[in-house]
Short mmCIF file of C-alpha atoms and ligand atoms in Angstrom, two decimals:
data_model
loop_
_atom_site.label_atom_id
_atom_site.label_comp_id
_atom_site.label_asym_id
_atom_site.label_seq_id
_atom_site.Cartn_x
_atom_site.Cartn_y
_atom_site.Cartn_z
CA UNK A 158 -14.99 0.00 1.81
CA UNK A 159 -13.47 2.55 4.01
CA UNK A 160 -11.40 5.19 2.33
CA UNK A 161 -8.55 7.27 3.33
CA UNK A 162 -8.12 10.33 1.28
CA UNK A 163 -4.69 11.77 0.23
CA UNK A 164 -3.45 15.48 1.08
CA UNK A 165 -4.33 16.08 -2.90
CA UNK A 166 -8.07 14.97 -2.68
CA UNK A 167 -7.44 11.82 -4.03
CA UNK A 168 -9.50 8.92 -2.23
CA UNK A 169 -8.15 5.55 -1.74
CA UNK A 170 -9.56 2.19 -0.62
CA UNK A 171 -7.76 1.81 3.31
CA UNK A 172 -6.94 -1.51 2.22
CA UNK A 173 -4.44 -2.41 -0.97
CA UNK A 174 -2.09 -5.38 -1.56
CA UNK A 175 1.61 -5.66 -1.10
CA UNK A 176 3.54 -7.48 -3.46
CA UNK A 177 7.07 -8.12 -1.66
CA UNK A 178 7.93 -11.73 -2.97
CA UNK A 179 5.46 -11.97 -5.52
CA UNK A 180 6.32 -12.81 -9.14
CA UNK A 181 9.45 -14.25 -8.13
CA UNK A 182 8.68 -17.77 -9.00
CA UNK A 183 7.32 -18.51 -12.35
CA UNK A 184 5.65 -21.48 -11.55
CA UNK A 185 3.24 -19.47 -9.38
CA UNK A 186 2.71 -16.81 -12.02
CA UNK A 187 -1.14 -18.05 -12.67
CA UNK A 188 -2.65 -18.24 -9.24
CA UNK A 189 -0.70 -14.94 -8.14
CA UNK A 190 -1.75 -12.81 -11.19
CA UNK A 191 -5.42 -14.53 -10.34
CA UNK A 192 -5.02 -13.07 -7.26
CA UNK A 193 -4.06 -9.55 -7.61
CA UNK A 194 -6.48 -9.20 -10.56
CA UNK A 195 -9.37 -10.84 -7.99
CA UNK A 196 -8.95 -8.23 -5.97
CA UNK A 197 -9.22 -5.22 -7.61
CA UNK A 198 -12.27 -6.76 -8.39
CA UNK A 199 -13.18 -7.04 -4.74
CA UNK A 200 -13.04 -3.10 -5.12
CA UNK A 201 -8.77 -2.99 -3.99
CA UNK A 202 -6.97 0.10 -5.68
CA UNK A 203 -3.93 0.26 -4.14
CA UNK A 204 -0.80 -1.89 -5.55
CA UNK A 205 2.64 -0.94 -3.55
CA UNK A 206 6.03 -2.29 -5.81
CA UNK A 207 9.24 -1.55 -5.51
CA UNK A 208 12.36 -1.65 -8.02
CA UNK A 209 14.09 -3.67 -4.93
CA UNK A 210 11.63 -6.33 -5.23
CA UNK A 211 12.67 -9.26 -7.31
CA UNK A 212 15.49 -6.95 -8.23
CA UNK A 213 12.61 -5.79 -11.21
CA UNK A 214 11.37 -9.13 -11.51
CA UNK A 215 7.72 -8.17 -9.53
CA UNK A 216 7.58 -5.21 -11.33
CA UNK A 217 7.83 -7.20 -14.23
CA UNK A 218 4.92 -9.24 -13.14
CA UNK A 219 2.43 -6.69 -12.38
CA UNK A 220 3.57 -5.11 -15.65
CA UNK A 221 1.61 -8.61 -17.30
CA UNK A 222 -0.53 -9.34 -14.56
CA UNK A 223 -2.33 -6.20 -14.57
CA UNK A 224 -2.23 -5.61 -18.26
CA UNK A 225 -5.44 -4.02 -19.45
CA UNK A 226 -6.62 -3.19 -16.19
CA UNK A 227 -4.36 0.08 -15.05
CA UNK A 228 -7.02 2.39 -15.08
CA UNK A 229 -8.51 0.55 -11.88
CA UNK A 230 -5.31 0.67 -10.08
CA UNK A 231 -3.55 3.22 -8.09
CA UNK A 232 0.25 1.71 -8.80
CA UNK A 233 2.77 2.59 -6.05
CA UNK A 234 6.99 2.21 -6.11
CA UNK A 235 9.77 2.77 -4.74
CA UNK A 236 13.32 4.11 -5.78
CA UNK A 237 16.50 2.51 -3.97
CA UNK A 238 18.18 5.62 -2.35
CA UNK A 239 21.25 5.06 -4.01
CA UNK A 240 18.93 5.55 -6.86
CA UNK A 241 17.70 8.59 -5.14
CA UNK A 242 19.82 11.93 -6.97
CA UNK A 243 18.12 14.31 -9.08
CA UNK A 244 18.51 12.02 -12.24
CA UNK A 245 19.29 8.67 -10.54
CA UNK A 246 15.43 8.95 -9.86
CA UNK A 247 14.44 10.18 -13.42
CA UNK A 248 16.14 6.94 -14.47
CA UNK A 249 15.06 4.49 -11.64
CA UNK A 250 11.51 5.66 -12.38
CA UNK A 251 11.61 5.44 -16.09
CA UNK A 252 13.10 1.50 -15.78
CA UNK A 253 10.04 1.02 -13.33
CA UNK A 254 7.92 2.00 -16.24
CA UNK A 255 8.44 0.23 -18.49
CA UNK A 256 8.80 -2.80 -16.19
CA UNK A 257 5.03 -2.56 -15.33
CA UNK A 258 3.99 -1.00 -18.95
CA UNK A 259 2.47 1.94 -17.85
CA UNK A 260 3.29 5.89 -18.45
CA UNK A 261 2.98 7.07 -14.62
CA UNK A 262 2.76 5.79 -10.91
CA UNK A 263 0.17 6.85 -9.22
CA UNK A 264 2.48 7.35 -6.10
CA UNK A 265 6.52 7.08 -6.14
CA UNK A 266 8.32 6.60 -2.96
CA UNK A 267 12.07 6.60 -1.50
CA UNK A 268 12.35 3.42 0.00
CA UNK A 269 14.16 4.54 2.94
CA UNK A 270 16.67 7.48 3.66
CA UNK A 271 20.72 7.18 2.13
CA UNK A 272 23.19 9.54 2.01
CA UNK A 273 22.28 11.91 -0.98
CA UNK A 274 20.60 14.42 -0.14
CA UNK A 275 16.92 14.76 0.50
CA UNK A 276 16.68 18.04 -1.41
CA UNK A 277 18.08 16.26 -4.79
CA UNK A 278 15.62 13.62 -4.50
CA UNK A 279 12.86 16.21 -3.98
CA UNK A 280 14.18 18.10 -6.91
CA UNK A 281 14.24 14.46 -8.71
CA UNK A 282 10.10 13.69 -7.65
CA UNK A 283 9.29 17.16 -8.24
CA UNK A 284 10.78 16.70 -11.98
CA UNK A 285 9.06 13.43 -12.34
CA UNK A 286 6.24 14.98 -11.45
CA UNK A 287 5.94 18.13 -13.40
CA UNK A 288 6.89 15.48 -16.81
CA UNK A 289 3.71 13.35 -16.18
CA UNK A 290 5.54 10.45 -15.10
CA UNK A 291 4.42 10.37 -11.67
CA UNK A 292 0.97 12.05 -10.07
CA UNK A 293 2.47 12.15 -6.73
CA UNK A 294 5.42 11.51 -4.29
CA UNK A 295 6.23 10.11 -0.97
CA UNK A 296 8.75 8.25 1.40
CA UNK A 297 8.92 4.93 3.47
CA UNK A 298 10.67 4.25 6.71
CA UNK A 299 11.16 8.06 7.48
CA UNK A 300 10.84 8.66 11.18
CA UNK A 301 9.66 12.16 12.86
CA UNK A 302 12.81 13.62 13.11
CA UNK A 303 13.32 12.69 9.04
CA UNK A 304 9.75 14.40 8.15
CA UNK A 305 10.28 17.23 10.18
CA UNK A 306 13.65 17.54 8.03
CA UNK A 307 12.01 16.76 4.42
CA UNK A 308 9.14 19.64 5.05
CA UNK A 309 11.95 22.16 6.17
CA UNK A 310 12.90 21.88 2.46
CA UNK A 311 11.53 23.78 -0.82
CA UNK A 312 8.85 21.31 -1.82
CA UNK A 313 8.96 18.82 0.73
CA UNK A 314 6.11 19.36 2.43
CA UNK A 315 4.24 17.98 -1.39
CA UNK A 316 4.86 14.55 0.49
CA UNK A 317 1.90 12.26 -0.10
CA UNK A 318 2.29 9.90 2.62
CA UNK A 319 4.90 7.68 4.86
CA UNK A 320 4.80 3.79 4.35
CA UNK A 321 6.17 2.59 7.66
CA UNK A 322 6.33 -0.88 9.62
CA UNK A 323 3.60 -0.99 11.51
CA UNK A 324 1.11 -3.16 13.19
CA UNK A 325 0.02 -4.49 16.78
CA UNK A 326 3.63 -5.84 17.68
CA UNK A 327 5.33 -2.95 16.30
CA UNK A 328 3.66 0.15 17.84
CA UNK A 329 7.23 2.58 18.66
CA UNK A 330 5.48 4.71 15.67
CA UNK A 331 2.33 5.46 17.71
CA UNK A 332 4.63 7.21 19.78
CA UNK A 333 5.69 10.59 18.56
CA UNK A 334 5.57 9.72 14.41
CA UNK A 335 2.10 8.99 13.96
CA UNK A 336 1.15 12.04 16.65
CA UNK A 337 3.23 14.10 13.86
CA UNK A 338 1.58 12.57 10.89
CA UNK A 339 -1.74 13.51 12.35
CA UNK A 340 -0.63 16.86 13.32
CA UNK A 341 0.46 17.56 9.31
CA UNK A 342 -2.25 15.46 8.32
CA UNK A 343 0.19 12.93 6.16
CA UNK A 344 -1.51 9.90 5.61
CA UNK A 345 0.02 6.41 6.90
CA UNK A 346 0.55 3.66 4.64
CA UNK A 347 1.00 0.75 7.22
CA UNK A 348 3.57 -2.28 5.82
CA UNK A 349 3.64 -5.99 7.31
CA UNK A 350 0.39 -5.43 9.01
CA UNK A 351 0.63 -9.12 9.50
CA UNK A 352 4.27 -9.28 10.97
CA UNK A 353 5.04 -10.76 7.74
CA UNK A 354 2.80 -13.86 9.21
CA UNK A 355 4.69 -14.00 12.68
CA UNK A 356 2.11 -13.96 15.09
CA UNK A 357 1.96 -16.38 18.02
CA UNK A 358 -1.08 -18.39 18.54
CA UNK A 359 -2.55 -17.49 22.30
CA UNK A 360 -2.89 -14.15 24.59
CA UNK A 361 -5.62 -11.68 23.90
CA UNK A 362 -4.56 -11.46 20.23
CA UNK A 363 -5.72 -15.83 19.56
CA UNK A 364 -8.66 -15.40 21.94
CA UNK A 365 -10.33 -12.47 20.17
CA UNK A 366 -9.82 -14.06 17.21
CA UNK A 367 -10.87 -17.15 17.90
CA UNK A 368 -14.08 -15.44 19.70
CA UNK A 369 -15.16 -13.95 16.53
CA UNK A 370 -14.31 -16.82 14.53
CA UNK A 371 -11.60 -15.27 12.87
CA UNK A 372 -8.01 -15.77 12.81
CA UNK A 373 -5.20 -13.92 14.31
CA UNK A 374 -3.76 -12.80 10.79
CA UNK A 375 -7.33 -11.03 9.87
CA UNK A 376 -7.17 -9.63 13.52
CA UNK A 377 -4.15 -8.23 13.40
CA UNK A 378 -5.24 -6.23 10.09
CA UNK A 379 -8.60 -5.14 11.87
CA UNK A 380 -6.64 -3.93 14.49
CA UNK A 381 -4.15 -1.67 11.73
CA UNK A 382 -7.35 -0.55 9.71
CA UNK A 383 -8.94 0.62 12.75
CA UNK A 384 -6.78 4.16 12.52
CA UNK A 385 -8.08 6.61 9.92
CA UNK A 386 -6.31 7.55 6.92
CA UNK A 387 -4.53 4.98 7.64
CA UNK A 388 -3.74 2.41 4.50
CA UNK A 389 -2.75 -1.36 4.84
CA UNK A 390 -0.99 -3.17 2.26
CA UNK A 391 -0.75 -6.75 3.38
CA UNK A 392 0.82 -9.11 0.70
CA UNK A 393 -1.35 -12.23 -0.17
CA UNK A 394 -0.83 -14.66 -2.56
CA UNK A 395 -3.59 -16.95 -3.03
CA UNK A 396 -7.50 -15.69 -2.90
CA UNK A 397 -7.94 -17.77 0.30
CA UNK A 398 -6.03 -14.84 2.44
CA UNK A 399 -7.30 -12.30 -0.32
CA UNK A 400 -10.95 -13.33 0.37
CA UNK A 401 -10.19 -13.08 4.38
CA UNK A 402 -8.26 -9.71 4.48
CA UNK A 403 -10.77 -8.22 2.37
CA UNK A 404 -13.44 -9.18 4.82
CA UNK A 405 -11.75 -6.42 7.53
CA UNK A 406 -12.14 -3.80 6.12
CA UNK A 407 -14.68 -2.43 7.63
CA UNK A 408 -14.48 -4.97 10.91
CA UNK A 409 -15.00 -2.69 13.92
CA UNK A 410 -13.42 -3.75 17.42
CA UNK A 411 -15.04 -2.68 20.55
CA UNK A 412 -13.02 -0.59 23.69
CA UNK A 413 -12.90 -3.25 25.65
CA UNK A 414 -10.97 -5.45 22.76
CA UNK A 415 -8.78 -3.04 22.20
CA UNK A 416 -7.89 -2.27 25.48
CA UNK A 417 -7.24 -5.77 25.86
CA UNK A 418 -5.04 -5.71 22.88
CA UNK A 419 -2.98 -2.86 24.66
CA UNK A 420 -2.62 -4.69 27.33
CA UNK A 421 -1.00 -7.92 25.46
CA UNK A 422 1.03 -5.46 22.84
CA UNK A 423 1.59 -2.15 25.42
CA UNK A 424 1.70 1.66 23.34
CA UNK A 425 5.27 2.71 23.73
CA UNK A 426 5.90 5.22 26.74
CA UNK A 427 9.20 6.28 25.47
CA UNK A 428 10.54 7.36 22.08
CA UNK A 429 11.66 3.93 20.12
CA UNK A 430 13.50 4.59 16.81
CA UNK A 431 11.27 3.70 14.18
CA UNK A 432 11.86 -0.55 13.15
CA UNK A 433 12.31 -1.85 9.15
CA UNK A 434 11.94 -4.93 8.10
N1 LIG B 222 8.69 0.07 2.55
C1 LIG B 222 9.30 -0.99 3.04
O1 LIG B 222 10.46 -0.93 3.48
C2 LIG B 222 8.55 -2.29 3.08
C3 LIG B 222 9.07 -3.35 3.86
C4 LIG B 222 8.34 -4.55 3.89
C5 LIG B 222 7.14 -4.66 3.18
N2 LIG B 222 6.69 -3.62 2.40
C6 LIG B 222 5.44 -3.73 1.62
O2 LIG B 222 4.38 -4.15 2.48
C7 LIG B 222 3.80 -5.34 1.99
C8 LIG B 222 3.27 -6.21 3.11
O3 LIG B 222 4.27 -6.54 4.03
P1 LIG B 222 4.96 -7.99 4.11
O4 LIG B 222 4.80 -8.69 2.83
O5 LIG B 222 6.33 -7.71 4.63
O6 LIG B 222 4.18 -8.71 5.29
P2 LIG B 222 2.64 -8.96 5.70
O7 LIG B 222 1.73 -8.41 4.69
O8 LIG B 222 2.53 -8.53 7.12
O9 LIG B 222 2.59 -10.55 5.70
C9 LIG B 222 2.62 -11.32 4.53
C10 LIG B 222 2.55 -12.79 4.94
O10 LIG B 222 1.30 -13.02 5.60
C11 LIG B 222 0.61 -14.05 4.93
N3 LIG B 222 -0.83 -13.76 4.95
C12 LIG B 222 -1.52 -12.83 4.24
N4 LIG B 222 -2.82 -12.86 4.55
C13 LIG B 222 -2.97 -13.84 5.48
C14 LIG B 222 -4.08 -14.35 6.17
N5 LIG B 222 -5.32 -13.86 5.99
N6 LIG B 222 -3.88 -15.38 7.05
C15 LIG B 222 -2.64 -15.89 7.24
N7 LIG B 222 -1.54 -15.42 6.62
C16 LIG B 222 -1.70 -14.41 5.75
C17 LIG B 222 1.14 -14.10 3.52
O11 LIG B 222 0.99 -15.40 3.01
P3 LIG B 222 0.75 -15.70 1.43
O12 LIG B 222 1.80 -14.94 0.71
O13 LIG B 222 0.89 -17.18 1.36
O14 LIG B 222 -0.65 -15.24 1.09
C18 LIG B 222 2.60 -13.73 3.75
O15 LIG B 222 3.35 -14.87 4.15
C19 LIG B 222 4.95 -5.98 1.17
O16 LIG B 222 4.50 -7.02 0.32
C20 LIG B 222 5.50 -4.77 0.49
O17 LIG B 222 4.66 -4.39 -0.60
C21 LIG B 222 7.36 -2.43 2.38
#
C-alpha cells in the first residue's frame, strides 16, 4: 500500500475512509461498522470524523464501531470554527472524545476558517497538544493565501496537513495551493475524491474505465492517488465499494491516460478560489 508520510515522520496508508453520513441511520449500524472494521483489515489507517457530522452522532458510531481496535487506527476530526477559540477547542475536542471513547486523535483539524482568530485556535491545538489529547494538528478548506497566513504565526507552521476538495472535476487547487503545499512540503488530504458519486458516464473518464474494466468511481480515485503524499479519504458504506477502492491503491495510469484525462477535466490556467462542498 502506498504511504504518504507526515511532516512529523509519521507514515500513513495514501488511502483512508471518510465517514460523512455514516452512522446516521441505525438501521444500517451492522453492515457500516462491518465495513469500516473490514477495512482496517484490508491494511486502511486513516479514519477522518468530524463533530459536524451527524451533529456527534458518527462520532458516536465509530466510538462503538471501532471499539477494541484503536490502536490500528489513525482517528482524524474536526472542530466547527465557531468552536475554534483557545478553549472552545479544548472543549469541542474533549466532547469528540469521549464520543469515539478514546484519549487522543491522532490528527485534529479546523474544519474550515471563521472569524476568531487563527492564532487562538493555534494556541487552542497547541494546548491540546502539549495535554496528550491530540498527537497532531491541521486545517481543511484553507486556501494558499490562508496557509501562507497560518505559518506567519507563532506555531503555525506545526500544521500537519490541509484536507481540501479535490479530485479530477475539481482541479482550481492544482493551481497555486497544491504548488505551495509542495513547496512547504504539507501533505494533502484529498476529500470527495469521488465527487461525492457525481460523475457522468462517457468522455475519456467512462472509456478508460471501462477499458480497464473498472468503473469511473475507482478511476476517479486512481487518478487522486496518483499525486504523492497525497491522502484520499473516500466514504464507503458497504464492502462492495470498500473492496473496489481498496483495489487503487497502487493502480498506476500511463501519460497518455492522463493526458487524456486533462484533456476531458483541463488544469486550471488561472487562480480559482478554492471550492467546499
Ligand atoms: N473537510 C471537509 O469540509 C469535508 C467535506 C466533505 C467531505 N469530507 C470528508 O471526505 C469524505 C469523502 O467525501 P464525500 O463523502 O463527500 O464524497 P466521496 O467520497 O467523493 O463520495 C462518496 C459517495 O461515493 C460512493 N462510492 C464510494 N465508493 C464507490 C465506488 N467504488 N463506486 C461507486 N460509488 C462509490 C459512496 O457510496 P456508498 O456510501 O453507498 O458506499 C458515496 O455515495 C467524507 O466522508 C468526509 O469524511 C470533508
Amino acid at each position: 500500500m502506498n504511504v504518504v508520510t507526515l511532516p512529523d515522520g509519521e507514515r500513513v496508508p495514501a488511502l483512508g475512509m471518510g465517514t460523512w453520513r455514516l452512522g446516521e441511520d441505525p438501521a444500517r449500524f451492522r453492515e457500516e461498522a462491518a465495513c469500516v472494521r473490514r477495512g482496517l483489515d484490508l491494511g486502511l489507517k486513516v479514519v477522518d470524523t468530524a463533530e459536524m457530522y451527524g451533529e456527534g452522532r458518527t462520532e458516536e458510531f465509530l466510538g462503538k464501531a471501532l471499539a477494541g481496535l484503536r490502536e490500528r487506527v489513525f482517528l482524524v476530526s474536526k472542530v466547527y470554527p465557531h468552536n475554534a477559540s483557545r478553549e472552545g477547542v479544548r472543549r469541542a475536542c474533549e466532547r469528540s472524545l469521549r464520543r469515539l471513547g478514546t484519549d487522543h486523535l491522532d490528527l485534529y483539524l479546523l474544519h474550515w476558517r471563521g472569524s476568531v482568530p487563527l492564532a487562538e485556535t493555534v494556541a487552542g491545538f497547541q494546548d491540546l497538544r502539549a495535554a496528550g489529547k491530540i498527537r497532531r494538528w491541521g486545517v481543511s478548506n484553507f486556501d494558499a493565501e490562508d496557509l501562507e497566513e497560518l505559518f506567519a504565526l507563532p506555531g503555525g507552521a506545526d500544521c500537519t496537513l490541509d484536507q481540501v476538495l479535490y479530485n479530477v472535476t475539481r482541479r482550481g487547487a492544482e493551481y497555486d495551493l497544491l504548488p505551495w503545499m509542495s513547496r512547504h512540503k504539507l501533505p494533502l488530504m484529498a476529500y470527495s475524491p469521488m465527487e461525492q458519486g457525481r460523475l457522468a458516464d462517457g468522455g475519456a473518464l467512462g472509456e478508460i474505465a471501462s477499458r480497464r474494466g473498472l468503473s469511473r468511481w475507482q478511476l476517479a480515485l486512481a487518478w487522486v492517488l496518483r499525486r504523492p503524499d497525497t491522502i484520499a479519504i473516500p466514504k464507503m458504506a458497504g464492502e462492495e465499494h470498500l473492496l473496489q477502492n481498496q483495489a487503487m491503491h497502487d493502480l498506476e495510469l500511463t501519460a497518455e491516460e492522463l493526458a487524456r484525462l486533462d484533456a476531458q477535466f483541463a488544469p486550471p490556467r488561472a487562480k480559482r478560489g478554492l471550492e467546499m462542498l
